[in-house]
mmCIF file of C-alpha atoms and ligand atoms in Angstrom:
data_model
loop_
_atom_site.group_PDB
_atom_site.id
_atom_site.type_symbol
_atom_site.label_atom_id
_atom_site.label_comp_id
_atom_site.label_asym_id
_atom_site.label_seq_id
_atom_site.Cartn_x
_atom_site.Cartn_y
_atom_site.Cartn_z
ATOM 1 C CA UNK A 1322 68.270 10.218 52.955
ATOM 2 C CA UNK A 1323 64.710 8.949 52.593
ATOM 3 C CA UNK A 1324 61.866 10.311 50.363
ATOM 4 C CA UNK A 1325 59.350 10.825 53.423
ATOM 5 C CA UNK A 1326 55.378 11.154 53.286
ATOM 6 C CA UNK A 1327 54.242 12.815 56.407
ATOM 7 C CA UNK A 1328 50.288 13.368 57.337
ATOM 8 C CA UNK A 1329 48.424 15.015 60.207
ATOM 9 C CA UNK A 1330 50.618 18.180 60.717
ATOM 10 C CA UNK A 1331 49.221 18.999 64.168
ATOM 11 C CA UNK A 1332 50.566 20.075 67.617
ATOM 12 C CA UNK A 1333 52.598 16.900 67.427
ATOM 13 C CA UNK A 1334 53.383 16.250 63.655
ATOM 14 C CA UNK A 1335 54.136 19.975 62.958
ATOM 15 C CA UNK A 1336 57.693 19.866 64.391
ATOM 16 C CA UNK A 1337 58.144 15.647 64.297
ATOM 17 C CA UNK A 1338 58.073 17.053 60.479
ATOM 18 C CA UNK A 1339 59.822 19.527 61.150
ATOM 19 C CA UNK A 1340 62.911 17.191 62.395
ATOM 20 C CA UNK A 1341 62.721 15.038 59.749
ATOM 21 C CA UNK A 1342 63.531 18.172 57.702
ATOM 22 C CA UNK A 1343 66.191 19.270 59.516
ATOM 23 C CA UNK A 1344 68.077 15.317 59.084
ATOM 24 C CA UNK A 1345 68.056 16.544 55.964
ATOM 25 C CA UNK A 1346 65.254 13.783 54.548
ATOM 26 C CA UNK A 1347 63.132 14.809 51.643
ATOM 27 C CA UNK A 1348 59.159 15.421 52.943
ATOM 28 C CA UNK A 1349 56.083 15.673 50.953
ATOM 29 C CA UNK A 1350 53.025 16.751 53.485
ATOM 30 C CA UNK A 1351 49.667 16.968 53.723
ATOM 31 C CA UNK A 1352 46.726 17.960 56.069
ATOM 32 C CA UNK A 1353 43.302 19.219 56.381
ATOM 33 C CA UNK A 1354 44.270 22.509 57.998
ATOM 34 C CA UNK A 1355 45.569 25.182 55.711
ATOM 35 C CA UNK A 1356 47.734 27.146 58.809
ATOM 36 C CA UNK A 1357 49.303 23.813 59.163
ATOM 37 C CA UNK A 1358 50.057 23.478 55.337
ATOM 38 C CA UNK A 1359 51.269 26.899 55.299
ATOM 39 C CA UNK A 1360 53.625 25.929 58.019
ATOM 40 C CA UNK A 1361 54.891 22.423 56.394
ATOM 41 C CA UNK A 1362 55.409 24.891 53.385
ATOM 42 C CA UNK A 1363 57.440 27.576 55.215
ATOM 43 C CA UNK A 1364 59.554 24.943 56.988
ATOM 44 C CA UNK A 1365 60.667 23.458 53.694
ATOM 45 C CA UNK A 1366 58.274 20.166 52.839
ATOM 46 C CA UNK A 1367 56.353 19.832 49.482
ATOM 47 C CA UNK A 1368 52.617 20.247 50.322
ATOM 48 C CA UNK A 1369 50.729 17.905 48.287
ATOM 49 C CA UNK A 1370 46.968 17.852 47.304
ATOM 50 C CA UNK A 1371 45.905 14.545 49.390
ATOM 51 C CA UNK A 1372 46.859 12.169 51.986
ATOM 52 C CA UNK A 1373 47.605 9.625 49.366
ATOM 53 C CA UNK A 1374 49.979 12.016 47.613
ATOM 54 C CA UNK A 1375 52.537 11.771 50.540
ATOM 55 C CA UNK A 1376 52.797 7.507 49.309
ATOM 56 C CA UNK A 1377 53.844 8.510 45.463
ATOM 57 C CA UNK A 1378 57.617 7.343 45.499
ATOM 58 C CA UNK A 1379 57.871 7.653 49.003
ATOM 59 C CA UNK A 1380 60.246 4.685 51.195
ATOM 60 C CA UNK A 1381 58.235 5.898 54.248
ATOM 61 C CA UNK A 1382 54.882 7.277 54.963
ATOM 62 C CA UNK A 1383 54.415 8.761 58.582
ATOM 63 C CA UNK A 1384 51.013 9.560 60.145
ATOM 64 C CA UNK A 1385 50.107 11.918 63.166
ATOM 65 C CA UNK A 1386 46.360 11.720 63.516
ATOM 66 C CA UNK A 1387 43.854 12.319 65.966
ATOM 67 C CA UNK A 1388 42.041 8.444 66.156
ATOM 68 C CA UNK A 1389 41.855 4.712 64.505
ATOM 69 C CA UNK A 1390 38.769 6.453 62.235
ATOM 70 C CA UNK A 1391 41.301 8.790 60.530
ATOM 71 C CA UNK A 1392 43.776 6.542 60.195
ATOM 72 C CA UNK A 1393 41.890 3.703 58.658
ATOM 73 C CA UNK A 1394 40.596 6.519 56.061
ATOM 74 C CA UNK A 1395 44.013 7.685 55.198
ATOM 75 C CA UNK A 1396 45.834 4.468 54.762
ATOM 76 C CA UNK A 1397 42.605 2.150 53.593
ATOM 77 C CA UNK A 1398 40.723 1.944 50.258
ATOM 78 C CA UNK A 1399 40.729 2.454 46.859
ATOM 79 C CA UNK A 1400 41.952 6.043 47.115
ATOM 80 C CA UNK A 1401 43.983 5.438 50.567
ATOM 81 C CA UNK A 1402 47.892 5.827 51.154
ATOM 82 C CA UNK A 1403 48.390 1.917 50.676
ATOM 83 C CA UNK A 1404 47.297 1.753 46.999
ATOM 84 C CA UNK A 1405 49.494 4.686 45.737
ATOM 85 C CA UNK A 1406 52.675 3.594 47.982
ATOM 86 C CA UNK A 1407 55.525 1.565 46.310
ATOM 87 C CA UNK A 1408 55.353 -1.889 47.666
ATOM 88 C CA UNK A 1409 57.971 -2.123 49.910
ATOM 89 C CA UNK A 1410 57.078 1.123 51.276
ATOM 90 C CA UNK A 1411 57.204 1.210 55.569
ATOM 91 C CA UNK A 1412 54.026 2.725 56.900
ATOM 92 C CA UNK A 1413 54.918 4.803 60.751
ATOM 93 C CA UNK A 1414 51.565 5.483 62.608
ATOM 94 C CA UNK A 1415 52.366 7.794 65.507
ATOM 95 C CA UNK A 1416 49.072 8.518 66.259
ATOM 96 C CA UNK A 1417 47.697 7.367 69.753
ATOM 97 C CA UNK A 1418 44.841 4.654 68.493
ATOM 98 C CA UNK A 1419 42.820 1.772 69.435
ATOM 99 C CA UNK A 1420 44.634 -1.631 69.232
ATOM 100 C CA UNK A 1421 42.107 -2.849 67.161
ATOM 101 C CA UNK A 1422 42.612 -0.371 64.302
ATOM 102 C CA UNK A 1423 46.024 -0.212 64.719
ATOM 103 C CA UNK A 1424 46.446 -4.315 64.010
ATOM 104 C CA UNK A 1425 44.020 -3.938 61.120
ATOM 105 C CA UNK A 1426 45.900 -1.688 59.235
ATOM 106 C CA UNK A 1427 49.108 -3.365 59.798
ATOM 107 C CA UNK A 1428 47.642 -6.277 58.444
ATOM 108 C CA UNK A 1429 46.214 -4.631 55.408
ATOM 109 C CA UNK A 1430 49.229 -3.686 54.738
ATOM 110 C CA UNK A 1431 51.120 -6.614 54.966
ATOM 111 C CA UNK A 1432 48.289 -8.219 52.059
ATOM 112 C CA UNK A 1433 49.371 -4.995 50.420
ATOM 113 C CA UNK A 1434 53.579 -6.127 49.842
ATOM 114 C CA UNK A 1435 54.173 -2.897 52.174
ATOM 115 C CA UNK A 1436 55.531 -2.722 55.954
ATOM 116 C CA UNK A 1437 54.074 -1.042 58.721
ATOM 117 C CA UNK A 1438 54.779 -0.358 62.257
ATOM 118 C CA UNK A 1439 52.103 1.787 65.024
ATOM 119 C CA UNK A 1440 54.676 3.888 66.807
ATOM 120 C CA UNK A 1441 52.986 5.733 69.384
ATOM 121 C CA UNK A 1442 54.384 8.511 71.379
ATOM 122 C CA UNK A 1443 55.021 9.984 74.769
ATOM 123 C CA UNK A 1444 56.695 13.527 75.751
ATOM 124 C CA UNK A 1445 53.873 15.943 74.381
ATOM 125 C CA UNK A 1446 54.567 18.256 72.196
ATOM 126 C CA UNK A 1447 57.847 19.750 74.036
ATOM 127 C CA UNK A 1448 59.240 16.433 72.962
ATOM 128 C CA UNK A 1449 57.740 16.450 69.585
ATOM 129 C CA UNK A 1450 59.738 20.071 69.132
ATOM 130 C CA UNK A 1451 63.095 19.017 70.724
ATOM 131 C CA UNK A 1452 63.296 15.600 68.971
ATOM 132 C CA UNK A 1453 63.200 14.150 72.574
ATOM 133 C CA UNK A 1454 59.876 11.661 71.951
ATOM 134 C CA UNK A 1455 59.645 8.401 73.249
ATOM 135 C CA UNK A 1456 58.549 5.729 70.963
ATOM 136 C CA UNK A 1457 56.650 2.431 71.494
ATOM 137 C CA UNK A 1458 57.084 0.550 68.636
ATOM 138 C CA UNK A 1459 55.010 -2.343 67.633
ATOM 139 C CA UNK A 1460 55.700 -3.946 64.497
ATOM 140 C CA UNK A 1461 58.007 -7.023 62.577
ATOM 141 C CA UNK A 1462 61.384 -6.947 63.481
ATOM 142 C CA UNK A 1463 62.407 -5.896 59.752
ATOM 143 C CA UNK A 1464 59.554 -3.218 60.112
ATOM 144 C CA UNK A 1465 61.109 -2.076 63.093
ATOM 145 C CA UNK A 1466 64.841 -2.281 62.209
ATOM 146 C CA UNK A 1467 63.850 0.307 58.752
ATOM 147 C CA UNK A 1468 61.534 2.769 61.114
ATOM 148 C CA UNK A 1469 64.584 2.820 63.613
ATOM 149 C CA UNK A 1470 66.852 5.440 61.557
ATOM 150 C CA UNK A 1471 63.342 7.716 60.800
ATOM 151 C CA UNK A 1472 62.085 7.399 64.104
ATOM 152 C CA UNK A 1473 66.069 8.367 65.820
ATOM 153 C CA UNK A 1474 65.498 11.583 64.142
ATOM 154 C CA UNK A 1475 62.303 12.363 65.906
ATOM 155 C CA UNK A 1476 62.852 10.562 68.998
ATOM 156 C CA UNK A 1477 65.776 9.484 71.935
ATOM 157 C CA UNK A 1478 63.875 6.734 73.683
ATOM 158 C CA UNK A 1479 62.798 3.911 71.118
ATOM 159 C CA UNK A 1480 61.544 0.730 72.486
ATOM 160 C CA UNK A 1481 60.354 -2.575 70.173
ATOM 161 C CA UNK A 1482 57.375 -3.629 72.288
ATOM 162 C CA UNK A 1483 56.434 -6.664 70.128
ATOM 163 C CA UNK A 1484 54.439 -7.255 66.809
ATOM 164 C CA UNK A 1485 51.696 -5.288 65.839
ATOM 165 C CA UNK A 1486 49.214 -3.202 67.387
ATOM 166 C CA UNK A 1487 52.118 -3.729 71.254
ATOM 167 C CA UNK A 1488 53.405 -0.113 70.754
ATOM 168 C CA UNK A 1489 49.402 1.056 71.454
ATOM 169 C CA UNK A 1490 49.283 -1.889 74.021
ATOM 170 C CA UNK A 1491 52.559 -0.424 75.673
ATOM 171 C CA UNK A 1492 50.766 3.641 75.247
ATOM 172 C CA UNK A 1493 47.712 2.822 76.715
ATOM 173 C CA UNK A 1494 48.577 0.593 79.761
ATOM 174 C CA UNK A 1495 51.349 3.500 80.925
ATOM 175 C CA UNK A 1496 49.017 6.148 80.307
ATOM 176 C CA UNK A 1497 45.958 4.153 82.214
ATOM 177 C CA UNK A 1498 48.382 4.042 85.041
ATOM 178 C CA UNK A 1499 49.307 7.588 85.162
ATOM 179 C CA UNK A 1500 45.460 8.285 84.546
ATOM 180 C CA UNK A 1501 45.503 6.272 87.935
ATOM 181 C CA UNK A 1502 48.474 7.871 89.606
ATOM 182 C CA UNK A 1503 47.564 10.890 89.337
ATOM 183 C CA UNK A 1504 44.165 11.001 91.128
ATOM 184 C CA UNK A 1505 46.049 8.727 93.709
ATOM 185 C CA UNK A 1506 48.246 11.158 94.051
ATOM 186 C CA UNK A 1507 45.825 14.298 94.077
ATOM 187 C CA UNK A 1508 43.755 12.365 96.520
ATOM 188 C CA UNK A 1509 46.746 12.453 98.908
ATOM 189 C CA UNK A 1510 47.845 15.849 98.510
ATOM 190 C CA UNK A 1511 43.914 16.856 99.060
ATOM 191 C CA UNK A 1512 43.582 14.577 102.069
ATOM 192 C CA UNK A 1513 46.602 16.326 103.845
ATOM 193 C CA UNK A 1514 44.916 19.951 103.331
ATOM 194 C CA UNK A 1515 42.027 18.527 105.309
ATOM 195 C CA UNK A 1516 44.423 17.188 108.083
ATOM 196 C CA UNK A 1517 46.009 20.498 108.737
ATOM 197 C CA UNK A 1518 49.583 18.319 106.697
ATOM 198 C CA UNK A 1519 51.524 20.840 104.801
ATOM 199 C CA UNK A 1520 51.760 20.123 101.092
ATOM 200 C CA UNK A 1521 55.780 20.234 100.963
ATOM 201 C CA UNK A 1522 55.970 18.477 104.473
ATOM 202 C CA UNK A 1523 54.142 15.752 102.238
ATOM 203 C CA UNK A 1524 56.344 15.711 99.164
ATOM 204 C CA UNK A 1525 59.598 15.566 101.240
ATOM 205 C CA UNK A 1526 58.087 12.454 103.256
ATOM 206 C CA UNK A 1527 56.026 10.567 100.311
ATOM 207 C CA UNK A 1528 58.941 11.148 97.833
ATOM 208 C CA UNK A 1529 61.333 9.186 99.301
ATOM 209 C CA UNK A 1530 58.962 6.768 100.799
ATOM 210 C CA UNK A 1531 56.723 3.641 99.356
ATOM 211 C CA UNK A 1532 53.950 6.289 97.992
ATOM 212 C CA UNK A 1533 56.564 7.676 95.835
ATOM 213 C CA UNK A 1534 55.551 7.694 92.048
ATOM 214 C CA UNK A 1535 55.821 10.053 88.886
ATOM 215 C CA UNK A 1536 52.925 12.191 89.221
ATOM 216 C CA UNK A 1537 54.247 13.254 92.746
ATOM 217 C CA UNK A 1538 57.933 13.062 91.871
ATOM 218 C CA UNK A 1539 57.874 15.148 88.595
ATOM 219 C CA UNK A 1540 54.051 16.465 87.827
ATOM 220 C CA UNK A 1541 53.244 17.452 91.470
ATOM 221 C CA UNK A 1542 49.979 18.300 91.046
ATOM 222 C CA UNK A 1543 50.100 21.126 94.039
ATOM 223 C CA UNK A 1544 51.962 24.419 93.581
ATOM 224 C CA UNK A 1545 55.723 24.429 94.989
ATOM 225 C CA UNK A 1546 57.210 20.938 95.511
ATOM 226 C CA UNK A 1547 58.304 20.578 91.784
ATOM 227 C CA UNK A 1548 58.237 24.486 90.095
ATOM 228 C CA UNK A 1549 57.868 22.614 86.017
ATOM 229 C CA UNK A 1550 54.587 21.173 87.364
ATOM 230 C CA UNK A 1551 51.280 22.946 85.676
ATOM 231 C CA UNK A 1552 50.180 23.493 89.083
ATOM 232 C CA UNK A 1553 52.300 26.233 89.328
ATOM 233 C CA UNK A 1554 50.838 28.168 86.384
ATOM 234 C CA UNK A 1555 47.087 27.232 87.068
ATOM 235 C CA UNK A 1556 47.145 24.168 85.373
ATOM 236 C CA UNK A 1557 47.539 25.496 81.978
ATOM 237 C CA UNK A 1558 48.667 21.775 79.764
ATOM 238 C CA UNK A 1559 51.393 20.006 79.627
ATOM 239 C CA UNK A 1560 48.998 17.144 79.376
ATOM 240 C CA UNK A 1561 45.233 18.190 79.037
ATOM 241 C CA UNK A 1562 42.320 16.242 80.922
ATOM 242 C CA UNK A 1563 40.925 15.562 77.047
ATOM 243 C CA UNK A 1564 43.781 13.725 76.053
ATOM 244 C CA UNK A 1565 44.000 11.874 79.670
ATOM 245 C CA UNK A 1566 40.585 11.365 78.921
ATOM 246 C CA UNK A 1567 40.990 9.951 75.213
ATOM 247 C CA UNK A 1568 43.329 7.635 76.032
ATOM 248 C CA UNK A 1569 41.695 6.139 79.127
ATOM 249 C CA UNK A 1570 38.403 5.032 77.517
ATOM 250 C CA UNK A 1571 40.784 3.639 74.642
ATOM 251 C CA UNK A 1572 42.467 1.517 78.026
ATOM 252 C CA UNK A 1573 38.708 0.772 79.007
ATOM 253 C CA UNK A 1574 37.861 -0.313 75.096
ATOM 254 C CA UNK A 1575 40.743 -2.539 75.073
ATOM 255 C CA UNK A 1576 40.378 -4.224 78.513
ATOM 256 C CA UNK A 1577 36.806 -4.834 77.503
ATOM 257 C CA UNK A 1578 37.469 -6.791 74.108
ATOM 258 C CA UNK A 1579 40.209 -8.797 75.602
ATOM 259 C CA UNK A 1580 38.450 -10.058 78.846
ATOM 260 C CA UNK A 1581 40.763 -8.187 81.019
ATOM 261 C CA UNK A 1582 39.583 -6.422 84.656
ATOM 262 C CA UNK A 1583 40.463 -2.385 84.993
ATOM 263 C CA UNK A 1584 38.563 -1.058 87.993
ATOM 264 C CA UNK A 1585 40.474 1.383 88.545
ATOM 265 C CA UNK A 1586 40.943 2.523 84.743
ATOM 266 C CA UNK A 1587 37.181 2.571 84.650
ATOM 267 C CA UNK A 1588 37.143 4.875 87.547
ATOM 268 C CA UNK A 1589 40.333 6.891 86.502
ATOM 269 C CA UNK A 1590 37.901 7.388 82.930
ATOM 270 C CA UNK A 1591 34.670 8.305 84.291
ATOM 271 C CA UNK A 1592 36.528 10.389 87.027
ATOM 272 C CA UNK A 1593 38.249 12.185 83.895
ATOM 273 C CA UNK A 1594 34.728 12.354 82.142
ATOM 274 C CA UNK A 1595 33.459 13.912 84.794
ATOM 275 C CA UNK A 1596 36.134 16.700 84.838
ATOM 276 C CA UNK A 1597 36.298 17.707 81.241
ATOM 277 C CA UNK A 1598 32.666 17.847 81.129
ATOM 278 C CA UNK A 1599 32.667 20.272 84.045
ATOM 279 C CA UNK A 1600 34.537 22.572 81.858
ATOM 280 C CA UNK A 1601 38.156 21.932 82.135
ATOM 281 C CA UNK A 1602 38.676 19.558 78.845
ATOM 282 C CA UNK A 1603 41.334 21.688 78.292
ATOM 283 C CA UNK A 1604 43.156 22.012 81.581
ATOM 284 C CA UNK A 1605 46.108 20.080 82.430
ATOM 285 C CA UNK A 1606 45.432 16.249 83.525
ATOM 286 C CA UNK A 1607 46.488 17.418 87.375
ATOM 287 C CA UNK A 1608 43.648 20.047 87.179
ATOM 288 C CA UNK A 1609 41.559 17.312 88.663
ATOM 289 C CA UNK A 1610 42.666 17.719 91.852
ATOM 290 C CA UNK A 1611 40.221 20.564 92.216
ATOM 291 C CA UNK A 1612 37.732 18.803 91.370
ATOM 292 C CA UNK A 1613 38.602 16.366 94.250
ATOM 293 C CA UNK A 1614 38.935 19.151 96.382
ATOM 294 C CA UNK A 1615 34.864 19.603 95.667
ATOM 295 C CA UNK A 1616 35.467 22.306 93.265
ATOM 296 C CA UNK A 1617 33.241 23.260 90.564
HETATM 297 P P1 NAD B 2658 46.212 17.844 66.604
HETATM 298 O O1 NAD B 2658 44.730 17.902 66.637
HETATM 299 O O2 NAD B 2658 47.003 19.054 66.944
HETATM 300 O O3 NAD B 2658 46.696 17.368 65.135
HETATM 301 C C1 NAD B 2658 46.038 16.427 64.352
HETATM 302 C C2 NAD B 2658 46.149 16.905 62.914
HETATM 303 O O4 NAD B 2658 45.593 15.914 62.049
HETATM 304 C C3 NAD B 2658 45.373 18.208 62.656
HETATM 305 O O5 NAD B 2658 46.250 19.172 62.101
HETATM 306 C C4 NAD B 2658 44.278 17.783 61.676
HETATM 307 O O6 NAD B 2658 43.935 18.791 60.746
HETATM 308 C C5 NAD B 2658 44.920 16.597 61.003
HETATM 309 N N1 NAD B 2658 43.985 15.674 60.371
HETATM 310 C C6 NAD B 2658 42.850 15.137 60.880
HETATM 311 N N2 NAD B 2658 42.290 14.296 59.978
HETATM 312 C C7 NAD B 2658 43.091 14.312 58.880
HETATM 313 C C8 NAD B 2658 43.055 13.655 57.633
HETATM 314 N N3 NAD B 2658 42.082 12.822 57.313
HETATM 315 N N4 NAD B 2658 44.048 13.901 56.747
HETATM 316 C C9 NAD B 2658 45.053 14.757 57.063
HETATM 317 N N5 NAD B 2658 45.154 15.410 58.245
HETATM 318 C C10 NAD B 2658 44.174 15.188 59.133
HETATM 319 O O7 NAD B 2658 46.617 16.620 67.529
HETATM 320 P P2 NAD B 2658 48.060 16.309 68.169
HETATM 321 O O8 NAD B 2658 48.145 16.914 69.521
HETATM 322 O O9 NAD B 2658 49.108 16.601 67.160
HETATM 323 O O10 NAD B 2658 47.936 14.721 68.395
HETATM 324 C C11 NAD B 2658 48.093 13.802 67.335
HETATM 325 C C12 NAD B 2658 48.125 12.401 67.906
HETATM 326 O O11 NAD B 2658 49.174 12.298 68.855
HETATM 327 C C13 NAD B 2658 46.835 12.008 68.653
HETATM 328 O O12 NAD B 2658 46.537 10.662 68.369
HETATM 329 C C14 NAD B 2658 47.200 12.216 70.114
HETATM 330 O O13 NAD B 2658 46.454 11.389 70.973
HETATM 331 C C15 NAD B 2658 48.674 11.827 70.089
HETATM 332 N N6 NAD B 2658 49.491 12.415 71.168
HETATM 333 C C16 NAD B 2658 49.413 13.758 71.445
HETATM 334 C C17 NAD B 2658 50.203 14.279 72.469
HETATM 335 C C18 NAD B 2658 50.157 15.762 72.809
HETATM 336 O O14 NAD B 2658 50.721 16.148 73.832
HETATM 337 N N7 NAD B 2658 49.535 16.615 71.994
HETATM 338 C C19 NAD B 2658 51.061 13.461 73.190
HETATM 339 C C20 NAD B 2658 51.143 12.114 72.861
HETATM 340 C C21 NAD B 2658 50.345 11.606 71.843
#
């Protein structure tokens, strides 16, 4: 069993902690919030004082944090995770980041003797609690093959998407195509209202037919065809329009540095903008059909 450092004890950390726990590994924890400490403490980890604390004698130091600024803090400088971790130690960042940031840090660890891997996630936060999480892992092979047994305990689907920095590649070109999806598919289900086209009469068709896709098939984003879908509890997340939101302007960020074309993702990100600033930041991703509906 591994001595674990875990930071950012959030929506998503609290129980990927939580797991590690329960495979019986050894975690010391640490986060800004005192609820969440108070948590990490009731659940059985060793709060510690700072993020760096987590690194001292630790084989593996795990971060769930909200962007590439926090990261970089935590794991950079003087004070940071990387100077008071053993050298060998394998750095997991799980936290949803720009490419950029994610490849710098890798790399600072490397100089540093220490391994590191970004391991970004998808499955929200029920996956996070039932240890269900799909990771995209980018990172050395060895780096990989040493997060595989940590990340097994938090995770089912686990995917090596290349070297360093490719699991947030992998992350942000799904998500930028659900981003797109999704208002596709809202678009559609809006456009049939208008035409006097029943809703289900549209599912049954477009399901099994070349519009078919995952935001129809599973996330429906009108009430009925699929009863998991937020639609059928007013849109309360699931998948809020801030985090769709977040992690399309990190698709439009990294298209722009590497010379690549996203039209659509542009649209997909201002279209998002547009709804969380109307209010509905916190309303599930397939909110927006409302909004393409004209609603306020
Ligand atoms: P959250 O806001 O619930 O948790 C983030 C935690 O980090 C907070 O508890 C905060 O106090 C802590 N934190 C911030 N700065 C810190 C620092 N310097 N040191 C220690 N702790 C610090 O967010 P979340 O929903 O858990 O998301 C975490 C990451 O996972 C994000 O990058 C997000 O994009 C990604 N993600 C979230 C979901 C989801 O459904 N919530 C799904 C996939 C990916």
């Amino acid at each position: 069993m591994a001595m674990i450092g875990f930071i950012g004890l959030g929506n998503m950390g609290g129980p990927m902690m939580r797991n590690l726990l329960k495979a019986g590994h050894k975690v010391r924890a640490f986060d800004l919030s005192e609820t969440a400490k108070k948590a990490a403490t009731e659940a059985g980890a060793t709060v510690v004082d700072k993020a760096a604390d987590t690194a001292e004698g630790a084989d593996v130091v795990v971060s769930m944090l909200p962007a590439g600024e926090h990261v970089k803090s935590v794991y950079l400088g003087e004070a940071g995770v990387m100077a008071r971790a053993p050298k060998g130690c394998l750095f997991i960042d799980s936290s949803t980041i720009d490419v950029a940031s994610a490849r710098e840090v890798a790399a600072a660890a490397l100089a540093n003797g220490q391994l590191m891997v970004d391991a970004p996630v998808s499955g929200g936060v029920g996956g996070a609690e039932a240890g269900t999480l799909t990771f995209m892992v980018g990172g050395s092979d060895d780096s990989f093959a040493k997060a595989l047994p940590i990340l097994e305990a938090m995770g089912k689907n686990i995917v090596h998407a290349g070297g360093a920095g490719n699991g947030q590649a992998a992350k942000i070109c799904n998500n930028m195509l659900l981003g797109i999806s999704m208002i596709g598919t809202c678009e559609a289900f809006a456009l049939a209202e208008k035409l006097g086209l029943d809703a289900q009469k549209l599912f049954d068709i477009s399901s099994k037919s070349s519009g078919q896709n995952w935001s129809m098939t599973s996330y429906c984003p009108v009430p009925g065809p699929v009863p998991t879908s937020p639609a059928n509890r007013d849109y309360q997340p699931g998948f809020a329009a801030a985090m769709m939101l977040k992690d399309l302007k990190l698709a439009v960020e990294a298209a722009s540095k590497a010379g690549a074309s996203v039209p659509l993702g542009s649209q997909a990100s201002q279209l998002y903008a547009l709804f969380a600033g109307a209010g509905h930041a916190g309303t599930d991703f397939s909110g927006i059909i409302n909004m393409l509906r004209g609603a306020k």
